[in-house]
mmCIF file of C-alpha atoms and ligand atoms in Angstrom:
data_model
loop_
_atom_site.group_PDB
_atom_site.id
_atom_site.type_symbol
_atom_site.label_atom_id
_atom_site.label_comp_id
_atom_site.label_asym_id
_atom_site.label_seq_id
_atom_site.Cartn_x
_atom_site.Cartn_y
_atom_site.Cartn_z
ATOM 1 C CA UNK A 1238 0.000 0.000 0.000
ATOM 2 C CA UNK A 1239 1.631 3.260 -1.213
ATOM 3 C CA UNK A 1240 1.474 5.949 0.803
ATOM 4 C CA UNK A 1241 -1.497 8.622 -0.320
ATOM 5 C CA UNK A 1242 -0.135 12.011 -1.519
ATOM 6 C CA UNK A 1243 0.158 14.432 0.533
ATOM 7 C CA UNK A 1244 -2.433 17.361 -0.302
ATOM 8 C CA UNK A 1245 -2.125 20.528 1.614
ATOM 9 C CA UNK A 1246 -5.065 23.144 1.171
ATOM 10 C CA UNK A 1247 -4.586 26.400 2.563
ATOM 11 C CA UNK A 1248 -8.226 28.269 2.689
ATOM 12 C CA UNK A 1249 -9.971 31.992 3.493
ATOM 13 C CA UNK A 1250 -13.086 33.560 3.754
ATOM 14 C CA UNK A 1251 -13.587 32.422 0.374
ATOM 15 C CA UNK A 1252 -14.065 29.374 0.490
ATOM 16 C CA UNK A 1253 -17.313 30.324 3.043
ATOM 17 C CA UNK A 1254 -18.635 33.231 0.850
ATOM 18 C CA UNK A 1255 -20.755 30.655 -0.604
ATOM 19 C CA UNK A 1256 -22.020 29.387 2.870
ATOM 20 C CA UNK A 1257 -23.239 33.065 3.066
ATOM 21 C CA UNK A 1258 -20.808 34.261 5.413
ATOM 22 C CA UNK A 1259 -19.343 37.514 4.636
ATOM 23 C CA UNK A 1260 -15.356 37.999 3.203
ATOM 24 C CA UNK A 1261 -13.614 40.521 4.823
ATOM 25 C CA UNK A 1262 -12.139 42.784 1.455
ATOM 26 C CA UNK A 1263 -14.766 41.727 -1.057
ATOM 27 C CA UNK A 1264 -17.013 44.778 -1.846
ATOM 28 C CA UNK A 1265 -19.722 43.666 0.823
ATOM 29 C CA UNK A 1266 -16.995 42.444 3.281
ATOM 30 C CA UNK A 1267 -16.493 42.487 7.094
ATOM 31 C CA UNK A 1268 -14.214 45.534 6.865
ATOM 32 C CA UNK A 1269 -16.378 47.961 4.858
ATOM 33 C CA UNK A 1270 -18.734 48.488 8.094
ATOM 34 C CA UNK A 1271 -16.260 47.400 10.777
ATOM 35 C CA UNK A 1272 -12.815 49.509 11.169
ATOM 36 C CA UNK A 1273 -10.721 46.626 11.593
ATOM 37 C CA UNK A 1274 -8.194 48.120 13.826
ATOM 38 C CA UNK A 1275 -11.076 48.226 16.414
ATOM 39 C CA UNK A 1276 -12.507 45.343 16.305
ATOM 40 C CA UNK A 1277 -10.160 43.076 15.442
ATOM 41 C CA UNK A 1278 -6.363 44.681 16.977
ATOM 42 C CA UNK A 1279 -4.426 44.180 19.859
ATOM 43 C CA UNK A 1280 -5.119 47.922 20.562
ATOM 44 C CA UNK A 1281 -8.449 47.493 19.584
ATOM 45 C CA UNK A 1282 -9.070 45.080 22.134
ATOM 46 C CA UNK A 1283 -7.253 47.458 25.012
ATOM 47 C CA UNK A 1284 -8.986 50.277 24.336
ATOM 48 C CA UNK A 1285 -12.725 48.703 24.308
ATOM 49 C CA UNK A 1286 -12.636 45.297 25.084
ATOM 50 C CA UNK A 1287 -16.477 45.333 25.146
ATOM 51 C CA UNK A 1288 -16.828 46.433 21.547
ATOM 52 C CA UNK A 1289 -14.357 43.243 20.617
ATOM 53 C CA UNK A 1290 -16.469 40.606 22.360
ATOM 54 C CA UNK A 1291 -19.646 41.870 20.935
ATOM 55 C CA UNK A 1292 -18.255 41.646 17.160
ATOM 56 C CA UNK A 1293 -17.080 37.970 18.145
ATOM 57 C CA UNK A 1294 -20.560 37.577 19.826
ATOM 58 C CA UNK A 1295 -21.819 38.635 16.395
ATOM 59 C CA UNK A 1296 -20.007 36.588 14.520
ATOM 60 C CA UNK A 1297 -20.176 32.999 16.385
ATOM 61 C CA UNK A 1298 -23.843 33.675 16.455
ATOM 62 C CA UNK A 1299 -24.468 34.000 12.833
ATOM 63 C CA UNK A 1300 -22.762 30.100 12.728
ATOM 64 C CA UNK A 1301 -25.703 28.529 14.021
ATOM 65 C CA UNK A 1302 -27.413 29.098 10.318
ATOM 66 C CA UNK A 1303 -24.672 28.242 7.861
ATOM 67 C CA UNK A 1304 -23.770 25.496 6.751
ATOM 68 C CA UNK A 1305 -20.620 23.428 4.755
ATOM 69 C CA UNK A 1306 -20.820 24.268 0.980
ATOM 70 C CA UNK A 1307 -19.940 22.183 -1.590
ATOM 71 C CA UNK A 1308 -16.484 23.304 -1.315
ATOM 72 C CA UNK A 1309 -15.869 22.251 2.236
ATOM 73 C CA UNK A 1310 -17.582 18.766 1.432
ATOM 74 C CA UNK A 1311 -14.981 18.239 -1.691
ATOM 75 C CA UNK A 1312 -11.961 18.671 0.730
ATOM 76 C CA UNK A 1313 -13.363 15.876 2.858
ATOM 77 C CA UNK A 1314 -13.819 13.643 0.289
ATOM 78 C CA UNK A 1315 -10.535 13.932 -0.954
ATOM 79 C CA UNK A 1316 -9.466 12.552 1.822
ATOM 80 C CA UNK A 1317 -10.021 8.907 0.685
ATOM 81 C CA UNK A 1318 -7.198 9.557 -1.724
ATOM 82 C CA UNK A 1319 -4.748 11.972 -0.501
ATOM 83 C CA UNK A 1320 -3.758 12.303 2.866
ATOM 84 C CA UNK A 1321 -5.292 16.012 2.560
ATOM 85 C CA UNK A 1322 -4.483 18.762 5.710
ATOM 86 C CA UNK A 1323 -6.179 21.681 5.922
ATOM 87 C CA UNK A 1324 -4.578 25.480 6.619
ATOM 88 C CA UNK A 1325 -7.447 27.997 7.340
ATOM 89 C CA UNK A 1326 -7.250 31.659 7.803
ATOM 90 C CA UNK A 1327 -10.874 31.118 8.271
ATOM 91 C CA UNK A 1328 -12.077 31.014 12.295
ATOM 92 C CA UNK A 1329 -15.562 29.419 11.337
ATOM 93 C CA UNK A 1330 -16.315 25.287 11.843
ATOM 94 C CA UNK A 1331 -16.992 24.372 8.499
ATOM 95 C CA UNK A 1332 -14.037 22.630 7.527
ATOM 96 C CA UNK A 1333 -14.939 20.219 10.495
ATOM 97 C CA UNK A 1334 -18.546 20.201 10.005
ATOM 98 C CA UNK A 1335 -17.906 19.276 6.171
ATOM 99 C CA UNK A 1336 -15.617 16.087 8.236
ATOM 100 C CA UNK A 1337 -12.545 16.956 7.633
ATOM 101 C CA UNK A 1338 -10.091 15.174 10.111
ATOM 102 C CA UNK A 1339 -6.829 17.769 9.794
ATOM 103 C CA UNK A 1340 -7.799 21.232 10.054
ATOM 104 C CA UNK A 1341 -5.175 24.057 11.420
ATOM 105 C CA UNK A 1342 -6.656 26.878 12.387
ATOM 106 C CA UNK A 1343 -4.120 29.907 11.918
ATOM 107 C CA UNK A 1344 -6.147 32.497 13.037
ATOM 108 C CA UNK A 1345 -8.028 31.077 15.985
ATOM 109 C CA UNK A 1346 -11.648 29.843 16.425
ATOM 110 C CA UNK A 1347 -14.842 31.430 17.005
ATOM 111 C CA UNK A 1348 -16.020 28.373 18.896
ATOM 112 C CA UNK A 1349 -13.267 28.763 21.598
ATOM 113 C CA UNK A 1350 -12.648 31.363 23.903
ATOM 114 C CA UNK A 1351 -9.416 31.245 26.380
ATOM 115 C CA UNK A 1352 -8.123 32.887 30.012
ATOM 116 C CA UNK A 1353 -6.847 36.288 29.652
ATOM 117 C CA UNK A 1354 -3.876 35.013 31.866
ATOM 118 C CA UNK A 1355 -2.898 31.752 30.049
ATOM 119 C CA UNK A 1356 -3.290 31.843 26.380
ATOM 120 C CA UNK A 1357 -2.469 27.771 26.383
ATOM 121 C CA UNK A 1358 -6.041 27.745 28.902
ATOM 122 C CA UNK A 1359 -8.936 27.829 26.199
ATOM 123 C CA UNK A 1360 -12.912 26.372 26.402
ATOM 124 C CA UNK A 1361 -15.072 25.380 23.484
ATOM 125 C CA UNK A 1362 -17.982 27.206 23.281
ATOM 126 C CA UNK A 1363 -21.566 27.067 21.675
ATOM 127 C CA UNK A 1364 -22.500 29.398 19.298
ATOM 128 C CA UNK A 1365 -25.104 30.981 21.209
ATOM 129 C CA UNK A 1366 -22.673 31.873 23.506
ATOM 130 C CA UNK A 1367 -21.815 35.302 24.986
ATOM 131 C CA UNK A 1368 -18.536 37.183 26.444
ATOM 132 C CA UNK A 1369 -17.653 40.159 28.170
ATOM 133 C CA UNK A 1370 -14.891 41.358 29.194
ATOM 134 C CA UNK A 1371 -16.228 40.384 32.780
ATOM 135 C CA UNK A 1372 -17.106 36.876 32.200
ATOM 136 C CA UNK A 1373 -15.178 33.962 34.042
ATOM 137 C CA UNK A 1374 -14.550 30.525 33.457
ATOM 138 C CA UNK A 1375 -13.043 28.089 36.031
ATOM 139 C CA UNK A 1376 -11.903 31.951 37.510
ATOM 140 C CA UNK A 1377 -10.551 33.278 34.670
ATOM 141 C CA UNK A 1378 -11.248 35.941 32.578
ATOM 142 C CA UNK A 1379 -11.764 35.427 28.878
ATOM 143 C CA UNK A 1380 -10.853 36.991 25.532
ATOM 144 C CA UNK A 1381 -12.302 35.195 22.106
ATOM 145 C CA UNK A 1382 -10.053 32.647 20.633
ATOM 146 C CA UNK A 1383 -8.742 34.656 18.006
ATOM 147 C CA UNK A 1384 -5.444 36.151 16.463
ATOM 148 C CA UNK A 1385 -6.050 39.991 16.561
ATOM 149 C CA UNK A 1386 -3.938 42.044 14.212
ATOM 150 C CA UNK A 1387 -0.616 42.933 15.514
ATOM 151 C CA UNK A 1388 -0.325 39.706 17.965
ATOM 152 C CA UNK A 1389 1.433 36.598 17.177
ATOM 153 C CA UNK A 1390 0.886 33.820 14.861
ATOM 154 C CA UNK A 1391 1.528 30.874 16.800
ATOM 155 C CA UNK A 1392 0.378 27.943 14.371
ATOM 156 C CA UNK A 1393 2.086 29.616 11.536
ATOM 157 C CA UNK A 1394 5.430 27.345 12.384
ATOM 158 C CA UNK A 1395 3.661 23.721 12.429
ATOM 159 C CA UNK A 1396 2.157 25.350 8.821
ATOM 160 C CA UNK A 1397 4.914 25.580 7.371
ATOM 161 C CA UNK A 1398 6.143 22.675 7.865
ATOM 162 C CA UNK A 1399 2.656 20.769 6.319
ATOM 163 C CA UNK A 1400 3.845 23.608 3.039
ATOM 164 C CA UNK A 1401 6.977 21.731 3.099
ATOM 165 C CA UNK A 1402 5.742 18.284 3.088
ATOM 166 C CA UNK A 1403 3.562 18.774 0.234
ATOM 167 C CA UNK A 1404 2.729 17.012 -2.606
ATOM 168 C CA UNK A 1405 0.409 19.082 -3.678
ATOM 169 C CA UNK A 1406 -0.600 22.612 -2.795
ATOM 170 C CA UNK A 1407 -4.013 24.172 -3.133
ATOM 171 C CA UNK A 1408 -4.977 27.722 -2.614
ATOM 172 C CA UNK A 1409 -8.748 28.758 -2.344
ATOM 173 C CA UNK A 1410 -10.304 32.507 -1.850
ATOM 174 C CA UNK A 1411 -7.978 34.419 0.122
ATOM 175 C CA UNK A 1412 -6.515 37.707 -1.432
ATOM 176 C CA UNK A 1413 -3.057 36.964 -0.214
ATOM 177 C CA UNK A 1414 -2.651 40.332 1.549
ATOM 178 C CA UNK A 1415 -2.580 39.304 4.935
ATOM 179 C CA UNK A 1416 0.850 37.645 6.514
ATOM 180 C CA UNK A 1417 2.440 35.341 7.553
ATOM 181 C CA UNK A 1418 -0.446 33.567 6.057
ATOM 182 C CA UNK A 1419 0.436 34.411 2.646
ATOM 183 C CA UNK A 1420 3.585 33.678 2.871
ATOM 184 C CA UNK A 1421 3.191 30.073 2.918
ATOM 185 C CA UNK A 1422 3.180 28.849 -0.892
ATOM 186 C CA UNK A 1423 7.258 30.045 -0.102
ATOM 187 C CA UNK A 1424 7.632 26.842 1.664
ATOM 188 C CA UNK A 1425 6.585 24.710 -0.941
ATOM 189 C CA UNK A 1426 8.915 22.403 -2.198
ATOM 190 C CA UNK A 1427 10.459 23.408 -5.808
ATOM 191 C CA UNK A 1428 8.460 21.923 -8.395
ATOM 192 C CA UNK A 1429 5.605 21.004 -6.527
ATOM 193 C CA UNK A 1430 2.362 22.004 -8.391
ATOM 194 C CA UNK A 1431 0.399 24.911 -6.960
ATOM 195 C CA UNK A 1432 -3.073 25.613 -7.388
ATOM 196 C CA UNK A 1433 -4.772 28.830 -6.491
ATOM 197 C CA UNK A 1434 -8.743 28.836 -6.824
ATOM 198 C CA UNK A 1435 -10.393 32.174 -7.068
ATOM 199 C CA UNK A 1436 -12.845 34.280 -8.444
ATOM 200 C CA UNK A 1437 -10.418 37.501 -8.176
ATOM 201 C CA UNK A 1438 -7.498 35.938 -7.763
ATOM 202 C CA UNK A 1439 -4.131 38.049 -5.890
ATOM 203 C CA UNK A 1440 -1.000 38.411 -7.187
ATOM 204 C CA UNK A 1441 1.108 35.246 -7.244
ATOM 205 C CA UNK A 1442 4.130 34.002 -8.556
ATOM 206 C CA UNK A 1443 4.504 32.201 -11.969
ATOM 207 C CA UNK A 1444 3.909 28.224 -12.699
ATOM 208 C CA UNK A 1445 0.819 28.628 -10.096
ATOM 209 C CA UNK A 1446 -1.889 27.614 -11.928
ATOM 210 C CA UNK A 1447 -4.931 29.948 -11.048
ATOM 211 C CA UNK A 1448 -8.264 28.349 -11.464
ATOM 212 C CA UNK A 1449 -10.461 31.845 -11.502
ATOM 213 C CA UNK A 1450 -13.327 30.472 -10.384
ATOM 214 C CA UNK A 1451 -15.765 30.275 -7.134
ATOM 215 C CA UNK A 1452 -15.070 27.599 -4.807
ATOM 216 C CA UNK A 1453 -17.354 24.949 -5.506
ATOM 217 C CA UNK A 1454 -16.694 25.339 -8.739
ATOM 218 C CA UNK A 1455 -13.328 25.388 -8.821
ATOM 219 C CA UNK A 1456 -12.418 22.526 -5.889
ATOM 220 C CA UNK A 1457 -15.103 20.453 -8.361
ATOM 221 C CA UNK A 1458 -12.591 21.028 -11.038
ATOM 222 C CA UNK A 1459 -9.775 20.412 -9.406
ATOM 223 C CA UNK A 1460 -10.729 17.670 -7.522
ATOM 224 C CA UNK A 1461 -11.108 15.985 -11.283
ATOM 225 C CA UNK A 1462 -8.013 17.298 -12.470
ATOM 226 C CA UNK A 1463 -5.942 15.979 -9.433
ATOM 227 C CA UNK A 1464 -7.914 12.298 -9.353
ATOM 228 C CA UNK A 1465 -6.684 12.062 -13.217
ATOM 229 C CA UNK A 1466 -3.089 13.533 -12.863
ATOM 230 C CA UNK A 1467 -2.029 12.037 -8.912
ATOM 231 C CA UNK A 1468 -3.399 8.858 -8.744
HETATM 232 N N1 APR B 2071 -15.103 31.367 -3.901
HETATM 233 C C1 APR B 2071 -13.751 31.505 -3.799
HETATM 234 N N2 APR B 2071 -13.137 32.673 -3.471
HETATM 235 C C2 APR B 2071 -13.934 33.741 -3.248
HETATM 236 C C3 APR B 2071 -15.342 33.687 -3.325
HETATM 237 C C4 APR B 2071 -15.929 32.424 -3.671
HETATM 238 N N3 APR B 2071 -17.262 32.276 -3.775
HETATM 239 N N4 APR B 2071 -15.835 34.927 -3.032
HETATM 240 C C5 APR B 2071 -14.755 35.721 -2.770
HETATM 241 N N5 APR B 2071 -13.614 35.016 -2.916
HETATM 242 C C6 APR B 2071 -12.234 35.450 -2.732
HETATM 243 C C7 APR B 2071 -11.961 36.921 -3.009
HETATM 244 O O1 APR B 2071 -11.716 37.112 -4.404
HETATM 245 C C8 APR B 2071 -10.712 37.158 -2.180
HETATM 246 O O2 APR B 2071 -9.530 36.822 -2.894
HETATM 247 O O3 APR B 2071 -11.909 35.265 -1.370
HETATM 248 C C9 APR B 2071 -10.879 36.174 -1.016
HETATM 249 C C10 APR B 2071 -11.312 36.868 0.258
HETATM 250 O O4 APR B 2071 -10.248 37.705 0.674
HETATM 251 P P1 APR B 2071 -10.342 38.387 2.120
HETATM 252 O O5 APR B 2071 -11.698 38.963 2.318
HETATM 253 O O6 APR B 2071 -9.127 39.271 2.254
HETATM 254 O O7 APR B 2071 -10.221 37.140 3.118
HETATM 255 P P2 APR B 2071 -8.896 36.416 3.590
HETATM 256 O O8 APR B 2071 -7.855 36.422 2.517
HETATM 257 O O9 APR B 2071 -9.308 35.101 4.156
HETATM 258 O O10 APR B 2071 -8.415 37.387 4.799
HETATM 259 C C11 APR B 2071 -7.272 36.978 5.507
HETATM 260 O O11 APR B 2071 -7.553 38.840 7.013
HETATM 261 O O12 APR B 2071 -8.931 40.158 8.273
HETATM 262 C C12 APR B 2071 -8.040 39.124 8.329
HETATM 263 O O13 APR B 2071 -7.939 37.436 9.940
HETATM 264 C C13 APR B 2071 -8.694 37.871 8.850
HETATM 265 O O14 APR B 2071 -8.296 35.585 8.180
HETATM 266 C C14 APR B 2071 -8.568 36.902 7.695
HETATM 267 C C15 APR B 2071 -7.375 37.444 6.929
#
């Protein structure tokens, strides 16, 4: 039995536009009525903490009606073929509602929160649940489980190593502006194939092969071209 390949997906907000939740830099995204830098910074967070939790509030409420799209479902099937881990940007479930068994969450989860004193100390949550910045938990204060801007990235190191074990590297709907995120596709082995599915796609290098299309339609597509070409 030969081993699978190894298929390393790194996703964004794209791939859950068609779920119906919201991108952040599309022309109806997340940022256009939030300012970022409060809601989502380390300073942010300082200066009104109470603002923060209610976006996050916001925002792990509106998971209880999505659902996996097509997309999500593809990776998961993949997985019978290719030993298939996933790199998100994304902070949603639906990579692990869709059943997919290795999902590493860069930026953090809205289903967990963790202890303002021990950032190792974190609780999974419902998504009808609501912080403040006064509510405990086993005594300790909470923040959401999230990577605000200008804090550390502290999954980006086991990340890069998945890049660097790849077979085969996929891209889908993130606009490649944010880092270290977008960095990654630099750790991929020379002369392993990249794929980068997107409606709008951002600027990458040359011999990625961009697939300018929406996610379900796209992973469908590639999901074909990658049974006929790795198998
Ligand atoms: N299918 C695939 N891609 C899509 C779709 C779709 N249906 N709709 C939009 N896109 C693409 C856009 O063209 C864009 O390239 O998804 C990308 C969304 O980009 P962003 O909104 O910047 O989201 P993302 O790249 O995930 O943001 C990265 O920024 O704000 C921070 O922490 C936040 O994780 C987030 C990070």
């Amino acid at each position: 039995m030969t081993a699978k390949p190894r298929l390393v997906i790194s996703t964004g907000a794209g791939i859950s536009a068609e779920s119906g939740i919201r991108t952040f830099r599309d022309a109806d995204g997340l940022w256009e009525e939030y300012p970022v830098m409060d809601v989502a910074s380390a300073d942010g967070f300082a200066r009104n903490p109470a603002l923060v939790h209610r976006f996050y509030n916001e925002r792990r409420r509106a998971l209880a009606d999505v659902r996996p799209n097509r997309a999500h479902e593809i990776l998961h099937e993949l997985e019978r073929d290719f030993d298939v881990y996933v790199i998100t940007q994304n902070v949603d479930d639906l990579h692990e509602r869709a059943g997919s068994t290795k999902v590493l969450h860069l930026h953090g989860e809205l289903l967990k929160v963790r202890a303002l004193d021990d950032e190792n100390l974190t609780w999974a949550v419902g998504t009808d649940t609501e912080t403040t910045p006064e509510t405990r938990i086993d005594g300790h204060r909470v923040r959401p489980h999230i990577v605000f801007f200008q804090e550390a990235v502290p999954m980006f190191e086991p990340a890069t190593q998945l890049a660097a074990e790849a077979d085969i590297f996929v891209i889908i709907g993130t606009s490649l502006v944010v880092y270290p995120a977008a960095a990654l596709l630099h750790y991929v082995r020379r002369g392993v194939p990249v794929y980068y599915i997107d409606p709008n796609p951002g600027e990458v290098p040359d011999g990625v092969t961009v697939i300018r299309k929406k996610a379900t339609e796209g992973m469908a597509e590639l999901a074909e071209i990658l049974r006929h070409k790795y198998l």
